[in-house]
Amino acid sequence: MTTTQQAKAELLHALHVPGKPLVLANVWDAATARLVAAAGAPAVATASASVSWTRGVADGGGLDLAGSLAQTELVVRSVDVPVTADLEDGLAEDAPGVGRTVTELLALGAVGMNLEDSRAAGLRPVAEAAERVAAARAAADAAGIRLYLNARTDVFLFGTGAVEDAIERARAYLAAGADGIFVPGPTDPAVITELLAALPGVRLNVGGGAGAPNVADMARLGVARISLGPGLARVAYAAVRRAAEEVYGSGSYDSLTGGLEYGELNALFD
């Protein structure tokens, strides 16, 4: 632990304010991290899907711990703002393994982590998922770093989709040591409001993107964090495909218009 890392950890906590959401345009490498930070992001987050694709594997089980940590280290070294990493289910078989993952993550200088309750086979039982949250918290405490632990429940993605189930899991993870709760999936303001009403004071993280309320509306609802997930990566890869299909189809280069200048990108690493 360093004084700088601890200060970043405290800052990351302070940035999570219900009604004044921290907006995270999730990144996957050094260049995207620096571009997002330069745009004004007060903190930077990775997205497991984006990291998986850049490592050449499928999201949702293809990424290994070494690969995830390698990309996280690139991001941490590239920016001065706090970095929080999406490490799926902790990329470990059991709760002690999650603790070891946290220890390795903190050694890189990161100060936040997403920990989800799903795996390839679906949602973990609540008690098992909560045990993994508790292990992550214990490892951070042992390292002396106030890790911002964002516990994610995938009830709306792979479970029942019932608000009551999301609330049950959120309460269990908060009791186990989570600092915030991430509920990806819902875009209906009524559902988000119901979650917030049942979890007073919780720092709720929801997804941002097409069909979701904009940042100002999320703030009015009382959301504390908005994540774009793999949104930036999807846009970037769509641009690559358009340009490639054009040059191999019509033979023209129009899709290259509007790209960042070589000098501007190179200057990111001067």
GROMACS .gro file of C-alpha atoms in nm:
model
  270
    1MET     CA    1   0.000   0.000   0.000
    2THR     CA    2   0.115   0.354  -0.077
    3THR     CA    3  -0.021   0.687   0.040
    4THR     CA    4  -0.116   0.764  -0.320
    5GLN     CA    5  -0.308   0.440  -0.359
    6GLN     CA    6  -0.493   0.493  -0.034
    7ALA     CA    7  -0.582   0.847  -0.142
    8LYS     CA    8  -0.718   0.712  -0.470
    9ALA     CA    9  -0.923   0.456  -0.279
   10GLU     CA   10  -1.075   0.728  -0.062
   11LEU     CA   11  -1.146   0.939  -0.370
   12LEU     CA   12  -1.322   0.652  -0.545
   13HIS     CA   13  -1.549   0.610  -0.244
   14ALA     CA   14  -1.619   0.984  -0.235
   15LEU     CA   15  -1.714   0.987  -0.603
   16HIS     CA   16  -2.009   0.755  -0.541
   17VAL     CA   17  -2.289   0.993  -0.442
   18PRO     CA   18  -2.657   0.905  -0.484
   19GLY     CA   19  -2.808   1.173  -0.703
   20LYS     CA   20  -2.470   1.279  -0.843
   21PRO     CA   21  -2.364   0.965  -1.029
   22LEU     CA   22  -2.010   0.869  -1.117
   23VAL     CA   23  -2.016   0.801  -1.492
   24LEU     CA   24  -1.777   0.531  -1.609
   25ALA     CA   25  -1.706   0.494  -1.981
   26ASN     CA   26  -1.539   0.154  -1.944
   27VAL     CA   27  -1.201   0.098  -2.109
   28TRP     CA   28  -0.983  -0.199  -2.200
   29ASP     CA   29  -0.629  -0.080  -2.270
   30ALA     CA   30  -0.384   0.207  -2.218
   31ALA     CA   31  -0.503   0.419  -2.510
   32THR     CA   32  -0.871   0.401  -2.420
   33ALA     CA   33  -0.787   0.472  -2.056
   34ARG     CA   34  -0.597   0.787  -2.146
   35LEU     CA   35  -0.862   0.906  -2.390
   36VAL     CA   36  -1.139   0.862  -2.134
   37ALA     CA   37  -0.937   1.027  -1.858
   38ALA     CA   38  -0.855   1.319  -2.090
   39ALA     CA   39  -1.227   1.362  -2.158
   40GLY     CA   40  -1.274   1.442  -1.790
   41ALA     CA   41  -1.345   1.109  -1.622
   42PRO     CA   42  -1.264   1.136  -1.249
   43ALA     CA   43  -1.210   0.757  -1.237
   44VAL     CA   44  -1.154   0.482  -1.491
   45ALA     CA   45  -1.309   0.136  -1.502
   46THR     CA   46  -1.241  -0.168  -1.714
   47ALA     CA   47  -1.513  -0.384  -1.867
   48SER     CA   48  -1.460  -0.759  -1.868
   49ALA     CA   49  -1.620  -0.803  -2.210
   50SER     CA   50  -1.396  -0.541  -2.367
   51VAL     CA   51  -1.087  -0.683  -2.195
   52SER     CA   52  -1.182  -1.035  -2.306
   53TRP     CA   53  -1.216  -0.935  -2.671
   54THR     CA   54  -0.886  -0.751  -2.677
   55ARG     CA   55  -0.721  -1.058  -2.521
   56GLY     CA   56  -0.872  -1.278  -2.795
   57VAL     CA   57  -1.124  -1.471  -2.585
   58ALA     CA   58  -1.501  -1.471  -2.540
   59ASP     CA   59  -1.662  -1.284  -2.253
   60GLY     CA   60  -1.832  -1.479  -1.978
   61GLY     CA   61  -1.571  -1.737  -1.887
   62GLY     CA   62  -1.301  -1.708  -2.151
   63LEU     CA   63  -1.081  -1.462  -1.965
   64ASP     CA   64  -0.829  -1.589  -1.715
   65LEU     CA   65  -0.696  -1.405  -1.412
   66ALA     CA   66  -0.351  -1.343  -1.558
   67GLY     CA   67  -0.493  -1.183  -1.870
   68SER     CA   68  -0.737  -0.968  -1.678
   69LEU     CA   69  -0.471  -0.846  -1.437
   70ALA     CA   70  -0.230  -0.775  -1.724
   71GLN     CA   71  -0.480  -0.542  -1.889
   72THR     CA   72  -0.569  -0.385  -1.556
   73GLU     CA   73  -0.203  -0.311  -1.490
   74LEU     CA   74  -0.174  -0.136  -1.828
   75VAL     CA   75  -0.469   0.083  -1.736
   76VAL     CA   76  -0.344   0.161  -1.385
   77ARG     CA   77  -0.002   0.261  -1.517
   78SER     CA   78  -0.157   0.483  -1.786
   79VAL     CA   79  -0.372   0.718  -1.575
   80ASP     CA   80  -0.347   0.914  -1.252
   81VAL     CA   81  -0.712   0.874  -1.155
   82PRO     CA   82  -0.853   0.584  -0.948
   83VAL     CA   83  -0.898   0.258  -1.140
   84THR     CA   84  -1.164  -0.002  -1.070
   85ALA     CA   85  -1.149  -0.340  -1.243
   86ASP     CA   86  -1.424  -0.568  -1.367
   87LEU     CA   87  -1.306  -0.914  -1.262
   88GLU     CA   88  -1.629  -1.102  -1.333
   89ASP     CA   89  -1.686  -1.352  -1.047
   90GLY     CA   90  -1.338  -1.298  -0.907
   91LEU     CA   91  -1.190  -1.539  -1.163
   92ALA     CA   92  -1.153  -1.798  -0.889
   93GLU     CA   93  -1.308  -2.132  -0.803
   94ASP     CA   94  -1.393  -2.052  -0.442
   95ALA     CA   95  -1.409  -1.773  -0.184
   96PRO     CA   96  -1.043  -1.806  -0.074
   97GLY     CA   97  -0.948  -1.778  -0.440
   98VAL     CA   98  -1.145  -1.454  -0.466
   99GLY     CA   99  -0.945  -1.324  -0.173
  100ARG     CA  100  -0.621  -1.406  -0.354
  101THR     CA  101  -0.750  -1.228  -0.665
  102VAL     CA  102  -0.814  -0.914  -0.461
  103THR     CA  103  -0.466  -0.928  -0.311
  104GLU     CA  104  -0.312  -0.945  -0.659
  105LEU     CA  105  -0.538  -0.669  -0.790
  106LEU     CA  106  -0.446  -0.431  -0.511
  107ALA     CA  107  -0.077  -0.501  -0.564
  108LEU     CA  108  -0.115  -0.347  -0.911
  109GLY     CA  109  -0.245  -0.020  -0.770
  110ALA     CA  110  -0.614  -0.059  -0.851
  111VAL     CA  111  -0.859   0.058  -0.583
  112GLY     CA  112  -1.195  -0.079  -0.696
  113MET     CA  113  -1.348  -0.402  -0.816
  114ASN     CA  114  -1.669  -0.542  -0.963
  115LEU     CA  115  -1.765  -0.886  -0.832
  116GLU     CA  116  -2.062  -1.056  -0.994
  117ASP     CA  117  -2.279  -1.340  -0.868
  118SER     CA  118  -2.310  -1.533  -1.194
  119ARG     CA  119  -2.095  -1.794  -1.367
  120ALA     CA  120  -2.128  -2.001  -1.682
  121ALA     CA  121  -2.386  -2.224  -1.513
  122GLY     CA  122  -2.599  -1.927  -1.405
  123LEU     CA  123  -2.649  -1.746  -1.076
  124ARG     CA  124  -2.467  -1.872  -0.769
  125PRO     CA  125  -2.674  -1.936  -0.455
  126VAL     CA  126  -2.705  -1.618  -0.249
  127ALA     CA  127  -2.505  -1.753   0.045
  128GLU     CA  128  -2.220  -1.866  -0.179
  129ALA     CA  129  -2.206  -1.533  -0.361
  130ALA     CA  130  -2.212  -1.344  -0.031
  131GLU     CA  131  -1.924  -1.557   0.098
  132ARG     CA  132  -1.719  -1.449  -0.202
  133VAL     CA  133  -1.799  -1.083  -0.130
  134ALA     CA  134  -1.689  -1.132   0.231
  135ALA     CA  135  -1.362  -1.291   0.115
  136ALA     CA  136  -1.291  -0.995  -0.112
  137ARG     CA  137  -1.355  -0.753   0.173
  138ALA     CA  138  -1.133  -0.948   0.412
  139ALA     CA  139  -0.846  -0.953   0.163
  140ALA     CA  140  -0.870  -0.577   0.110
  141ASP     CA  141  -0.879  -0.516   0.483
  142ALA     CA  142  -0.570  -0.735   0.525
  143ALA     CA  143  -0.392  -0.528   0.260
  144GLY     CA  144  -0.486  -0.208   0.440
  145ILE     CA  145  -0.660  -0.057   0.137
  146ARG     CA  146  -1.018   0.066   0.136
  147LEU     CA  147  -1.117  -0.116  -0.180
  148TYR     CA  148  -1.443   0.003  -0.333
  149LEU     CA  149  -1.622  -0.329  -0.369
  150ASN     CA  150  -1.906  -0.311  -0.619
  151ALA     CA  151  -2.114  -0.629  -0.588
  152ARG     CA  152  -2.305  -0.709  -0.903
  153THR     CA  153  -2.618  -0.918  -0.922
  154ASP     CA  154  -2.718  -1.063  -1.257
  155VAL     CA  155  -3.078  -1.138  -1.160
  156PHE     CA  156  -3.208  -0.941  -1.459
  157LEU     CA  157  -2.961  -1.103  -1.702
  158PHE     CA  158  -2.954  -1.470  -1.602
  159GLY     CA  159  -3.203  -1.504  -1.318
  160THR     CA  160  -3.571  -1.450  -1.256
  161GLY     CA  161  -3.574  -1.082  -1.346
  162ALA     CA  162  -3.770  -1.017  -1.028
  163VAL     CA  163  -3.699  -0.698  -0.835
  164GLU     CA  164  -3.751  -0.886  -0.509
  165ASP     CA  165  -3.471  -1.128  -0.591
  166ALA     CA  166  -3.235  -0.844  -0.678
  167ILE     CA  167  -3.316  -0.675  -0.347
  168GLU     CA  168  -3.256  -0.995  -0.151
  169ARG     CA  169  -2.917  -1.042  -0.310
  170ALA     CA  170  -2.823  -0.677  -0.270
  171ARG     CA  171  -2.896  -0.687   0.103
  172ALA     CA  172  -2.690  -1.004   0.145
  173TYR     CA  173  -2.391  -0.855  -0.038
  174LEU     CA  174  -2.408  -0.529   0.156
  175ALA     CA  175  -2.412  -0.725   0.479
  176ALA     CA  176  -2.106  -0.919   0.358
  177GLY     CA  177  -1.907  -0.602   0.301
  178ALA     CA  178  -2.000  -0.460  -0.039
  179ASP     CA  179  -1.978  -0.083  -0.076
  180GLY     CA  180  -2.217  -0.056  -0.367
  181ILE     CA  181  -2.456  -0.268  -0.571
  182PHE     CA  182  -2.453  -0.304  -0.947
  183VAL     CA  183  -2.777  -0.419  -1.110
  184PRO     CA  184  -2.727  -0.441  -1.488
  185GLY     CA  185  -3.031  -0.483  -1.708
  186PRO     CA  186  -3.309  -0.251  -1.591
  187THR     CA  187  -3.366   0.066  -1.793
  188ASP     CA  188  -3.720   0.138  -1.675
  189PRO     CA  189  -3.712   0.432  -1.428
  190ALA     CA  190  -3.988   0.265  -1.227
  191VAL     CA  191  -3.774  -0.044  -1.167
  192ILE     CA  192  -3.472   0.165  -1.071
  193THR     CA  193  -3.687   0.368  -0.833
  194GLU     CA  194  -3.822   0.048  -0.676
  195LEU     CA  195  -3.471  -0.080  -0.617
  196LEU     CA  196  -3.363   0.247  -0.457
  197ALA     CA  197  -3.671   0.265  -0.238
  198ALA     CA  198  -3.607  -0.085  -0.102
  199LEU     CA  199  -3.238  -0.013  -0.043
  200PRO     CA  200  -3.229   0.329   0.124
  201GLY     CA  201  -2.890   0.491   0.112
  202VAL     CA  202  -2.743   0.228  -0.118
  203ARG     CA  203  -2.495   0.342  -0.382
  204LEU     CA  204  -2.670   0.188  -0.681
  205ASN     CA  205  -2.487   0.126  -1.008
  206VAL     CA  206  -2.689   0.078  -1.326
  207GLY     CA  207  -2.603   0.049  -1.693
  208GLY     CA  208  -2.607   0.340  -1.935
  209GLY     CA  209  -2.672   0.318  -2.305
  210ALA     CA  210  -2.943   0.313  -2.568
  211GLY     CA  211  -3.286   0.296  -2.406
  212ALA     CA  212  -3.165   0.392  -2.059
  213PRO     CA  213  -3.241   0.726  -1.890
  214ASN     CA  214  -2.975   0.987  -1.957
  215VAL     CA  215  -2.728   1.096  -1.691
  216ALA     CA  216  -2.943   1.385  -1.569
  217ASP     CA  217  -3.248   1.161  -1.533
  218MET     CA  218  -3.043   0.895  -1.354
  219ALA     CA  219  -2.927   1.165  -1.113
  220ARG     CA  220  -3.284   1.266  -1.041
  221LEU     CA  221  -3.370   0.903  -0.965
  222GLY     CA  222  -3.087   0.886  -0.708
  223VAL     CA  223  -2.840   0.660  -0.891
  224ALA     CA  224  -2.478   0.676  -0.767
  225ARG     CA  225  -2.295   0.517  -1.061
  226ILE     CA  226  -2.354   0.465  -1.433
  227SER     CA  227  -2.146   0.216  -1.632
  228LEU     CA  228  -2.127   0.196  -2.010
  229GLY     CA  229  -1.985  -0.157  -1.994
  230PRO     CA  230  -1.862  -0.275  -2.335
  231GLY     CA  231  -2.041   0.015  -2.507
  232LEU     CA  232  -1.725   0.197  -2.616
  233ALA     CA  233  -1.566  -0.125  -2.743
  234ARG     CA  234  -1.874  -0.210  -2.948
  235VAL     CA  235  -1.867   0.133  -3.113
  236ALA     CA  236  -1.492   0.110  -3.178
  237TYR     CA  237  -1.515  -0.237  -3.333
  238ALA     CA  238  -1.813  -0.131  -3.544
  239ALA     CA  239  -1.596   0.146  -3.689
  240VAL     CA  240  -1.322  -0.107  -3.771
  241ARG     CA  241  -1.570  -0.335  -3.946
  242ARG     CA  242  -1.724  -0.050  -4.149
  243ALA     CA  243  -1.386   0.068  -4.270
  244ALA     CA  244  -1.265  -0.284  -4.350
  245GLU     CA  245  -1.583  -0.379  -4.535
  246GLU     CA  246  -1.566  -0.058  -4.736
  247VAL     CA  247  -1.205  -0.094  -4.849
  248TYR     CA  248  -1.250  -0.463  -4.936
  249GLY     CA  249  -1.585  -0.392  -5.100
  250SER     CA  250  -1.601  -0.066  -5.293
  251GLY     CA  251  -1.232   0.004  -5.250
  252SER     CA  252  -1.297   0.350  -5.107
  253TYR     CA  253  -1.177   0.501  -4.779
  254ASP     CA  254  -1.466   0.722  -4.668
  255SER     CA  255  -1.507   0.538  -4.337
  256LEU     CA  256  -1.161   0.655  -4.231
  257THR     CA  257  -1.283   1.014  -4.223
  258GLY     CA  258  -1.313   1.155  -3.873
  259GLY     CA  259  -1.051   0.929  -3.718
  260LEU     CA  260  -0.813   1.063  -3.458
  261GLU     CA  261  -0.492   1.206  -3.593
  262TYR     CA  262  -0.178   0.992  -3.574
  263GLY     CA  263   0.005   1.263  -3.384
  264GLU     CA  264  -0.274   1.299  -3.129
  265LEU     CA  265  -0.277   0.928  -3.052
  266ASN     CA  266   0.098   0.902  -3.043
  267ALA     CA  267   0.114   1.197  -2.807
  268LEU     CA  268  -0.091   1.002  -2.553
  269PHE     CA  269   0.227   0.809  -2.477
  270ASP     CA  270   0.494   1.081  -2.504
   0.00000   0.00000   0.00000
